[in-house]
Amino acid sequence: MLDPFGREAKRIVRELGGIEALLKRIARYVEMENALKRVMLLDQENIPEDILEMSDHDDILTFYALLGALAFSPYGIEMELVRRSNAKIYRERIKEMIKKSGSVSGLTVPLEPTKSTEIPERDRTILEKSLHGEISAKDREKYRLKYHIKLSSFLRLWEGSLKEVYIRKGYAYLTEEQALRLWEKAFERNLERSVNLLYEIRDELPEYYSKLYEKLSELARERFKERLGRFSGEAQPLRFELFPPCVKEALKGVPSGLRNYAITVLLTSFLSYARICPNPSRRDVRIKDCLSDLSVIEREILPVIIEAGNRCKPPLFEDQPHEIKNIWYHLGFGLTDKPTLEDSGNSTWYFPPNCDKIRANAPQLCKPDRHCRAIKNPLTYYLRRLYLENRAKGSQKEGSEGGGENG
Ligand code: SF4
């Protein structure tokens, strides 16, 4: 299999009854060790033959097993490990296919092979350095603009500088390495999209996946031990600048019709999970499972909620002083204004509402930015921003130490 999100992969998933049926089948038939083998090769120079030459069917089953496990912790070190090691596998297969047949098809990125007549001779001479006699024929392959893609599709994925790319008549012309970088971006987006979808149904997934997640987590902790604590799965002080637009709107204070939803429902759930348990592996988690006293709530969460309430017009807690009990209720302590840790669990600790609920109940709060495209819940927005920031720091560090994104 060249691309687990490409045409052929989609056909196999359909044939196996769709994604939910596929996940159930995996839980019955796929040995966890076989799925985990896929993430143990990140630091190996060569990918083992049995992985590279796996049948399409086995490839889909073992890859989707890992996606099911990631549903328990999107945007953590586990996702980083799965993304990097599997991109390495598919990249290698794509390169091998190009070597054998000179082109590649069926990828999620609509790349077309470039004919020599498509680029003016003068441009080609400069870009492909064809008159540079000091460059060997093998190295010159690196500069060949082998693929092109419609500019609109290209711009949706490319994050590098446009100066690096030859653009002509509505197409971007790419070297093999640039084409692979573009494919990798698409792979990453599709991986994220799938994990976000599975995150929604994680409570319904067979126990197999939570167990696989635990094993995956052990491997990820070992591989990224120097980066632990910086990654989003860990509780850490709130980073307001990375909050989603709807939460920033709620923090500014809102008019009377929106106050209860913005402050009590959205802000209370978002701030508490984001600060205390950003990546809960199950929905029925309680605050007392994550904290040993209430000081974090009293010092870092409640003051932010109360200040946002005071910024509402009219101020929420002046107008409705009993609403503070409702805040504790939504935190899972029952209807009280003097809770103890032991009260945690007396009511449900409300999880942040999904984006579609926010749009239905308080459309004024939803002002999506580019990060909203990938997510379905404000908490995953925040986890994603933390993940991307930490990943960028990690890549810089590895880059300066001589490592690399695919290394
Ligand atoms: S899309 Fe979701 S996260 Fe983004 S602003 Fe709207 S509700 Fe918030």
CSV table of C-alpha atoms and ligand atoms in Angstrom, one decimal:
chain,number,residue,atom,x,y,z
A,1,MET,CA,0.0,0.0,0.0
A,2,LEU,CA,1.4,3.4,-1.0
A,3,ASP,CA,-1.0,5.7,0.8
A,4,PRO,CA,-3.3,4.6,3.6
A,5,PHE,CA,-5.7,7.4,2.7
A,6,GLY,CA,-5.5,7.0,-1.1
A,7,ARG,CA,-8.0,5.5,-3.5
A,8,GLU,CA,-7.0,1.9,-3.0
A,9,ALA,CA,-7.0,2.1,0.8
A,10,LYS,CA,-10.5,3.7,0.7
A,11,ARG,CA,-11.7,0.8,-1.5
A,12,ILE,CA,-10.4,-1.8,1.0
A,13,VAL,CA,-11.9,0.0,4.0
A,14,ARG,CA,-15.3,0.2,2.1
A,15,GLU,CA,-15.0,-3.5,1.2
A,16,LEU,CA,-14.4,-4.4,4.9
A,17,GLY,CA,-17.6,-2.6,5.9
A,18,GLY,CA,-16.4,0.9,6.7
A,19,ILE,CA,-14.3,2.3,9.4
A,20,GLU,CA,-16.2,1.1,12.4
A,21,ALA,CA,-16.6,-2.5,11.2
A,22,LEU,CA,-12.9,-2.4,10.2
A,23,LEU,CA,-11.9,-1.3,13.8
A,24,LYS,CA,-14.0,-4.2,15.2
A,25,ARG,CA,-12.3,-6.7,12.9
A,26,ILE,CA,-8.9,-5.4,13.8
A,27,ALA,CA,-9.6,-5.9,17.5
A,28,ARG,CA,-10.4,-9.5,16.8
A,29,TYR,CA,-7.6,-10.4,14.4
A,30,VAL,CA,-4.6,-8.1,14.6
A,31,GLU,CA,-1.9,-9.0,17.2
A,32,MET,CA,-1.0,-5.7,19.0
A,33,GLU,CA,2.7,-6.5,18.4
A,34,ASN,CA,2.2,-6.4,14.7
A,35,ALA,CA,0.7,-3.0,14.8
A,36,LEU,CA,3.4,-1.8,17.2
A,37,LYS,CA,6.2,-3.0,14.9
A,38,ARG,CA,5.3,-0.1,12.7
A,39,VAL,CA,6.4,2.5,15.2
A,40,MET,CA,9.7,0.8,16.3
A,41,LEU,CA,11.6,1.7,13.2
A,42,LEU,CA,12.0,5.5,13.5
A,43,ASP,CA,15.6,5.3,14.4
A,44,GLN,CA,16.5,2.4,12.1
A,45,GLU,CA,18.4,3.2,9.0
A,46,ASN,CA,16.5,0.6,7.0
A,47,ILE,CA,12.9,-0.3,7.3
A,48,PRO,CA,12.5,-4.1,7.8
A,49,GLU,CA,11.5,-6.0,4.6
A,50,ASP,CA,8.4,-7.6,6.2
A,51,ILE,CA,7.0,-4.1,6.8
A,52,LEU,CA,7.9,-2.7,3.5
A,53,GLU,CA,6.4,-5.6,1.6
A,54,MET,CA,3.4,-6.2,3.7
A,55,SER,CA,0.2,-7.0,1.8
A,56,ASP,CA,-2.2,-4.1,1.3
A,57,HIS,CA,-4.8,-5.8,3.5
A,58,ASP,CA,-2.4,-6.3,6.4
A,59,ASP,CA,-1.0,-2.8,5.9
A,60,ILE,CA,-4.4,-1.2,6.3
A,61,LEU,CA,-5.3,-3.4,9.3
A,62,THR,CA,-2.1,-2.6,11.2
A,63,PHE,CA,-2.1,1.1,10.3
A,64,TYR,CA,-5.7,1.6,11.3
A,65,ALA,CA,-5.1,-0.3,14.6
A,66,LEU,CA,-2.7,2.5,15.5
A,67,LEU,CA,-5.3,5.2,14.5
A,68,GLY,CA,-7.8,3.5,16.8
A,69,ALA,CA,-5.3,3.7,19.6
A,70,LEU,CA,-4.6,7.4,18.9
A,71,ALA,CA,-8.3,8.1,19.5
A,72,PHE,CA,-7.5,7.9,23.2
A,73,SER,CA,-5.0,10.7,23.0
A,74,PRO,CA,-4.9,12.8,19.9
A,75,TYR,CA,-2.1,15.3,19.7
A,76,GLY,CA,0.4,13.7,22.1
A,77,ILE,CA,3.7,12.0,21.7
A,78,GLU,CA,1.9,8.9,20.6
A,79,MET,CA,0.6,10.8,17.5
A,80,GLU,CA,4.0,12.1,16.9
A,81,LEU,CA,5.5,8.6,16.9
A,82,VAL,CA,2.8,7.1,14.7
A,83,ARG,CA,2.9,10.0,12.2
A,84,ARG,CA,6.7,10.0,11.8
A,85,SER,CA,7.3,6.3,11.7
A,86,ASN,CA,4.4,5.6,9.3
A,87,ALA,CA,5.3,8.5,7.0
A,88,LYS,CA,8.8,7.0,6.9
A,89,ILE,CA,7.3,3.6,5.7
A,90,TYR,CA,5.0,5.1,3.1
A,91,ARG,CA,7.7,7.5,1.9
A,92,GLU,CA,10.0,4.7,1.3
A,93,ARG,CA,7.4,2.7,-0.6
A,94,ILE,CA,6.6,5.7,-2.8
A,95,LYS,CA,10.3,6.3,-3.5
A,96,GLU,CA,10.7,2.6,-4.4
A,97,MET,CA,7.7,2.8,-6.8
A,98,ILE,CA,9.2,5.9,-8.5
A,99,LYS,CA,12.5,4.2,-8.9
A,100,LYS,CA,10.8,1.1,-10.5
A,101,SER,CA,8.2,2.8,-12.7
A,102,GLY,CA,9.3,6.4,-13.0
A,103,SER,CA,6.0,7.7,-11.6
A,104,VAL,CA,3.4,7.2,-8.9
A,105,SER,CA,-0.4,7.2,-8.9
A,106,GLY,CA,-3.2,6.7,-6.4
A,107,LEU,CA,-1.9,9.1,-3.8
A,108,THR,CA,-4.1,11.6,-2.0
A,109,VAL,CA,-2.1,14.3,-3.6
A,110,PRO,CA,-3.0,14.7,-7.3
A,111,LEU,CA,0.6,14.8,-8.7
A,112,GLU,CA,1.1,14.5,-12.5
A,113,PRO,CA,4.3,13.6,-14.2
A,114,THR,CA,5.8,16.5,-16.0
A,115,LYS,CA,6.6,16.2,-19.8
A,116,SER,CA,9.8,17.8,-20.9
A,117,THR,CA,7.9,20.2,-23.2
A,118,GLU,CA,5.9,21.8,-20.4
A,119,ILE,CA,8.7,23.9,-19.1
A,120,PRO,CA,10.6,26.4,-21.4
A,121,GLU,CA,14.1,25.1,-22.2
A,122,ARG,CA,15.7,28.2,-20.7
A,123,ASP,CA,13.9,27.8,-17.3
A,124,ARG,CA,14.6,24.1,-17.3
A,125,THR,CA,18.4,24.7,-17.8
A,126,ILE,CA,18.5,27.1,-14.9
A,127,LEU,CA,16.3,25.2,-12.5
A,128,GLU,CA,17.6,21.7,-13.3
A,129,LYS,CA,21.2,22.9,-13.4
A,130,SER,CA,21.7,20.9,-16.5
A,131,LEU,CA,24.8,22.9,-17.6
A,132,HIS,CA,26.5,22.5,-14.2
A,133,GLY,CA,29.1,19.9,-15.2
A,134,GLU,CA,30.3,19.5,-11.7
A,135,ILE,CA,27.0,17.9,-10.7
A,136,SER,CA,26.9,14.2,-11.2
A,137,ALA,CA,24.0,12.6,-13.2
A,138,LYS,CA,22.7,11.0,-10.0
A,139,ASP,CA,22.7,14.3,-8.1
A,140,ARG,CA,21.2,16.1,-11.0
A,141,GLU,CA,18.1,13.8,-10.5
A,142,LYS,CA,17.4,15.8,-7.4
A,143,TYR,CA,16.8,19.0,-9.3
A,144,ARG,CA,14.6,17.5,-12.0
A,145,LEU,CA,11.1,18.9,-11.9
A,146,LYS,CA,9.4,15.6,-12.2
A,147,TYR,CA,5.9,16.4,-11.1
A,148,HIS,CA,3.3,19.1,-11.3
A,149,ILE,CA,0.1,19.9,-9.5
A,150,LYS,CA,-2.6,22.5,-9.8
A,151,LEU,CA,-1.7,25.6,-7.9
A,152,SER,CA,-4.9,25.6,-5.9
A,153,SER,CA,-4.3,22.0,-4.6
A,154,PHE,CA,-0.6,22.8,-4.0
A,155,LEU,CA,-1.4,26.0,-1.9
A,156,ARG,CA,-3.8,24.0,0.3
A,157,LEU,CA,-0.9,21.9,1.5
A,158,TRP,CA,2.4,23.7,1.0
A,159,GLU,CA,3.9,25.4,4.1
A,160,GLY,CA,7.3,26.2,2.7
A,161,SER,CA,8.3,29.4,0.9
A,162,LEU,CA,6.8,29.9,-2.6
A,163,LYS,CA,10.3,31.1,-3.6
A,164,GLU,CA,11.4,27.4,-3.5
A,165,VAL,CA,8.9,26.4,-6.2
A,166,TYR,CA,8.7,26.9,-9.9
A,167,ILE,CA,5.1,28.1,-10.7
A,168,ARG,CA,3.8,28.4,-14.3
A,169,LYS,CA,0.4,28.8,-15.9
A,170,GLY,CA,-1.5,27.8,-12.7
A,171,TYR,CA,0.7,24.8,-11.9
A,172,ALA,CA,3.5,24.2,-9.3
A,173,TYR,CA,6.4,22.1,-10.7
A,174,LEU,CA,8.1,20.0,-8.1
A,175,THR,CA,11.3,17.9,-7.6
A,176,GLU,CA,10.8,14.4,-6.2
A,177,GLU,CA,11.7,15.6,-2.7
A,178,GLN,CA,9.2,18.5,-2.9
A,179,ALA,CA,6.5,16.1,-4.1
A,180,LEU,CA,7.3,13.8,-1.2
A,181,ARG,CA,7.1,16.7,1.2
A,182,LEU,CA,3.7,17.7,-0.2
A,183,TRP,CA,2.5,14.1,0.1
A,184,GLU,CA,3.7,14.0,3.7
A,185,LYS,CA,1.7,17.1,4.5
A,186,ALA,CA,-1.4,15.5,3.1
A,187,PHE,CA,-0.7,12.3,5.0
A,188,GLU,CA,-0.4,14.3,8.2
A,189,ARG,CA,-3.7,16.2,7.6
A,190,ASN,CA,-5.5,12.9,6.8
A,191,LEU,CA,-4.1,11.3,9.9
A,192,GLU,CA,-5.3,14.2,12.0
A,193,ARG,CA,-8.7,14.2,10.4
A,194,SER,CA,-9.2,10.4,11.0
A,195,VAL,CA,-8.0,10.6,14.6
A,196,ASN,CA,-10.4,13.5,15.3
A,197,LEU,CA,-13.3,11.5,13.9
A,198,LEU,CA,-12.3,8.4,16.0
A,199,TYR,CA,-11.9,10.7,19.1
A,200,GLU,CA,-15.7,11.3,18.9
A,201,ILE,CA,-16.4,7.6,19.2
A,202,ARG,CA,-13.6,6.5,21.4
A,203,ASP,CA,-16.0,5.4,24.2
A,204,GLU,CA,-17.5,2.9,21.8
A,205,LEU,CA,-14.3,1.3,20.6
A,206,PRO,CA,-13.3,-2.2,21.8
A,207,GLU,CA,-11.0,-2.4,24.9
A,208,TYR,CA,-8.3,-3.6,22.5
A,209,TYR,CA,-7.6,0.1,21.5
A,210,SER,CA,-7.1,1.4,25.0
A,211,LYS,CA,-4.7,-1.4,25.7
A,212,LEU,CA,-2.9,-0.8,22.4
A,213,TYR,CA,-2.8,2.9,23.4
A,214,GLU,CA,-1.1,2.1,26.7
A,215,LYS,CA,1.6,0.1,24.9
A,216,LEU,CA,2.0,2.7,22.2
A,217,SER,CA,2.4,5.3,25.0
A,218,GLU,CA,5.2,3.4,26.6
A,219,LEU,CA,7.1,3.3,23.3
A,220,ALA,CA,6.4,7.0,22.7
A,221,ARG,CA,7.6,7.9,26.2
A,222,GLU,CA,10.8,6.0,25.6
A,223,ARG,CA,11.4,7.5,22.2
A,224,PHE,CA,10.7,11.1,23.2
A,225,LYS,CA,11.8,11.0,26.8
A,226,GLU,CA,13.7,14.3,26.4
A,227,ARG,CA,10.6,16.0,25.1
A,228,LEU,CA,8.1,14.7,27.8
A,229,GLY,CA,6.3,17.4,29.7
A,230,ARG,CA,6.5,19.8,26.7
A,231,PHE,CA,3.9,17.6,25.0
A,232,SER,CA,0.3,18.3,25.2
A,233,GLY,CA,-0.9,15.2,26.9
A,234,GLU,CA,0.6,16.5,30.2
A,235,ALA,CA,-1.2,19.0,32.4
A,236,GLN,CA,0.5,22.3,32.3
A,237,PRO,CA,-0.2,26.0,32.9
A,238,LEU,CA,-2.8,27.5,30.6
A,239,ARG,CA,-1.5,29.1,27.4
A,240,PHE,CA,-4.2,31.7,26.6
A,241,GLU,CA,-2.6,32.7,23.3
A,242,LEU,CA,-3.3,29.2,22.0
A,243,PHE,CA,-7.0,29.1,22.9
A,244,PRO,CA,-9.5,28.7,20.2
A,245,PRO,CA,-11.4,31.8,18.9
A,246,CYS,CA,-14.7,30.8,20.6
A,247,VAL,CA,-13.0,30.6,24.0
A,248,LYS,CA,-11.3,33.9,23.4
A,249,GLU,CA,-14.7,35.4,22.6
A,250,ALA,CA,-16.1,34.0,25.9
A,251,LEU,CA,-13.2,35.4,27.8
A,252,LYS,CA,-13.9,38.9,26.6
A,253,GLY,CA,-17.4,38.8,28.2
A,254,VAL,CA,-20.7,38.4,26.2
A,255,PRO,CA,-24.2,39.9,26.2
A,256,SER,CA,-26.9,38.6,28.5
A,257,GLY,CA,-28.5,36.0,26.2
A,258,LEU,CA,-25.1,34.2,25.8
A,259,ARG,CA,-23.7,34.5,29.3
A,260,ASN,CA,-24.7,31.1,30.7
A,261,TYR,CA,-23.6,29.2,27.7
A,262,ALA,CA,-20.4,31.1,27.2
A,263,ILE,CA,-19.2,31.1,30.8
A,264,THR,CA,-20.8,28.2,32.6
A,265,VAL,CA,-20.9,25.7,29.7
A,266,LEU,CA,-18.0,26.5,27.4
A,267,LEU,CA,-15.5,28.3,29.5
A,268,THR,CA,-15.8,26.2,32.6
A,269,SER,CA,-15.4,22.9,30.8
A,270,PHE,CA,-12.7,24.1,28.4
A,271,LEU,CA,-10.5,25.8,31.1
A,272,SER,CA,-10.8,22.9,33.5
A,273,TYR,CA,-10.0,20.1,31.0
A,274,ALA,CA,-7.3,22.2,29.4
A,275,ARG,CA,-5.6,22.9,32.7
A,276,ILE,CA,-6.2,19.7,34.6
A,277,CYS,CA,-6.7,16.8,32.2
A,278,PRO,CA,-6.1,17.9,28.6
A,279,ASN,CA,-6.1,14.5,27.1
A,280,PRO,CA,-8.6,12.3,29.1
A,281,SER,CA,-8.5,8.8,27.9
A,282,ARG,CA,-12.2,8.3,28.9
A,283,ARG,CA,-15.2,10.4,29.2
A,284,ASP,CA,-16.2,9.6,32.8
A,285,VAL,CA,-13.0,10.9,34.4
A,286,ARG,CA,-13.4,12.9,37.6
A,287,ILE,CA,-11.4,15.9,38.9
A,288,LYS,CA,-10.3,13.9,41.9
A,289,ASP,CA,-8.7,11.3,39.5
A,290,CYS,CA,-6.4,14.1,38.3
A,291,LEU,CA,-5.8,16.4,41.3
A,292,SER,CA,-4.8,15.9,44.9
A,293,ASP,CA,-6.3,19.2,46.1
A,294,LEU,CA,-8.4,22.0,44.7
A,295,SER,CA,-5.8,24.7,44.7
A,296,VAL,CA,-5.3,24.7,40.9
A,297,ILE,CA,-9.1,25.3,40.4
A,298,GLU,CA,-9.2,28.0,43.1
A,299,ARG,CA,-6.0,29.8,41.9
A,300,GLU,CA,-5.9,29.3,38.1
A,301,ILE,CA,-9.4,28.4,36.9
A,302,LEU,CA,-12.1,30.0,39.0
A,303,PRO,CA,-10.6,33.5,38.9
A,304,VAL,CA,-10.5,33.4,35.0
A,305,ILE,CA,-14.1,32.3,34.9
A,306,ILE,CA,-15.2,34.9,37.4
A,307,GLU,CA,-13.4,37.7,35.6
A,308,ALA,CA,-14.9,36.7,32.3
A,309,GLY,CA,-18.3,36.6,34.0
A,310,ASN,CA,-17.7,40.1,35.3
A,311,ARG,CA,-16.9,41.3,31.8
A,312,CYS,CA,-20.3,40.2,30.6
A,313,LYS,CA,-23.0,42.8,30.1
A,314,PRO,CA,-24.6,42.8,32.7
A,315,PRO,CA,-22.0,41.0,34.8
A,316,LEU,CA,-23.0,37.4,35.3
A,317,PHE,CA,-22.2,36.8,38.9
A,318,GLU,CA,-23.6,40.1,40.1
A,319,ASP,CA,-26.8,39.4,38.3
A,320,GLN,CA,-27.0,35.7,39.2
A,321,PRO,CA,-24.9,35.0,42.3
A,322,HIS,CA,-26.1,31.4,42.5
A,323,GLU,CA,-24.5,30.7,39.1
A,324,ILE,CA,-21.2,30.0,41.0
A,325,LYS,CA,-22.8,26.8,42.3
A,326,ASN,CA,-23.6,25.9,38.7
A,327,ILE,CA,-19.9,26.3,37.9
A,328,TRP,CA,-19.0,23.7,40.6
A,329,TYR,CA,-21.8,21.6,39.3
A,330,HIS,CA,-20.3,21.6,35.8
A,331,LEU,CA,-16.9,20.8,37.3
A,332,GLY,CA,-18.5,17.6,38.7
A,333,PHE,CA,-18.9,18.6,42.4
A,334,GLY,CA,-22.7,18.8,42.5
A,335,LEU,CA,-24.6,21.9,43.3
A,336,THR,CA,-22.5,23.6,46.0
A,337,ASP,CA,-20.4,26.7,46.6
A,338,LYS,CA,-18.1,25.0,49.3
A,339,PRO,CA,-16.9,21.8,47.7
A,340,THR,CA,-14.2,19.5,48.9
A,341,LEU,CA,-12.2,17.2,46.6
A,342,GLU,CA,-14.2,14.3,47.8
A,343,ASP,CA,-17.4,15.9,46.3
A,344,SER,CA,-15.8,15.4,42.9
A,345,GLY,CA,-18.0,12.9,41.1
A,346,ASN,CA,-21.3,14.1,42.6
A,347,SER,CA,-22.2,15.4,39.2
A,348,THR,CA,-20.7,14.9,35.7
A,349,TRP,CA,-17.6,16.9,34.9
A,350,TYR,CA,-18.9,18.4,31.7
A,351,PHE,CA,-16.7,17.9,28.6
A,352,PRO,CA,-16.3,21.0,26.3
A,353,PRO,CA,-19.1,21.0,23.8
A,354,ASN,CA,-18.3,20.1,20.2
A,355,CYS,CA,-18.0,22.8,17.6
A,356,ASP,CA,-21.3,21.9,15.9
A,357,LYS,CA,-23.1,22.3,19.3
A,358,ILE,CA,-21.4,25.7,19.9
A,359,ARG,CA,-22.4,26.8,16.4
A,360,ALA,CA,-26.0,25.7,17.0
A,361,ASN,CA,-26.3,27.2,20.6
A,362,ALA,CA,-24.1,30.3,20.4
A,363,PRO,CA,-23.2,31.0,16.8
A,364,GLN,CA,-21.8,34.4,17.8
A,365,LEU,CA,-18.9,32.7,19.6
A,366,CYS,CA,-17.7,30.6,16.7
A,367,LYS,CA,-15.2,32.7,14.6
A,368,PRO,CA,-13.1,30.0,13.1
A,369,ASP,CA,-9.5,30.5,12.1
A,370,ARG,CA,-7.3,28.2,10.0
A,371,HIS,CA,-6.6,25.8,12.9
A,372,CYS,CA,-10.3,25.1,13.2
A,373,ARG,CA,-10.3,23.3,9.9
A,374,ALA,CA,-8.8,20.2,11.4
A,375,ILE,CA,-10.8,19.8,14.6
A,376,LYS,CA,-14.3,19.2,16.0
A,377,ASN,CA,-13.9,20.3,19.6
A,378,PRO,CA,-12.3,23.5,21.1
A,379,LEU,CA,-10.2,21.3,23.4
A,380,THR,CA,-8.6,19.4,20.5
A,381,TYR,CA,-8.0,22.8,18.9
A,382,TYR,CA,-5.9,23.7,22.0
A,383,LEU,CA,-4.1,20.3,22.0
A,384,ARG,CA,-3.3,20.7,18.3
A,385,ARG,CA,-1.8,24.2,18.9
A,386,LEU,CA,0.3,22.8,21.7
A,387,TYR,CA,1.3,19.8,19.7
A,388,LEU,CA,2.4,21.9,16.7
A,389,GLU,CA,4.3,24.3,18.8
A,390,ASN,CA,6.1,21.5,20.7
A,391,ARG,CA,6.8,19.6,17.4
A,392,ALA,CA,8.4,22.7,15.9
A,393,LYS,CA,10.6,23.1,19.0
A,394,GLY,CA,11.5,19.4,18.8
A,395,SER,CA,12.4,19.6,15.1
A,396,GLN,CA,14.5,22.6,15.7
A,397,LYS,CA,16.3,20.9,18.5
A,398,GLU,CA,16.8,17.6,16.5
A,399,GLY,CA,17.8,19.7,13.4
A,400,SER,CA,20.5,21.5,15.4
A,401,GLU,CA,21.7,18.1,16.8
A,402,GLY,CA,21.9,16.7,13.2
A,403,GLY,CA,18.6,14.7,13.3
A,404,GLY,CA,15.7,15.5,11.1
A,405,GLU,CA,12.0,15.1,10.6
A,406,ASN,CA,12.4,11.8,8.9
A,407,GLY,CA,15.4,10.5,10.7
B,1,SF4,S1,-14.7,26.0,14.9
B,1,SF4,FE1,-14.9,25.2,16.9
B,1,SF4,S2,-13.0,25.7,17.9
B,1,SF4,FE2,-13.1,27.0,16.1
B,1,SF4,S3,-14.1,28.9,16.9
B,1,SF4,FE3,-15.7,27.5,16.1
B,1,SF4,S4,-16.4,26.4,17.9
B,1,SF4,FE4,-14.5,27.3,18.4
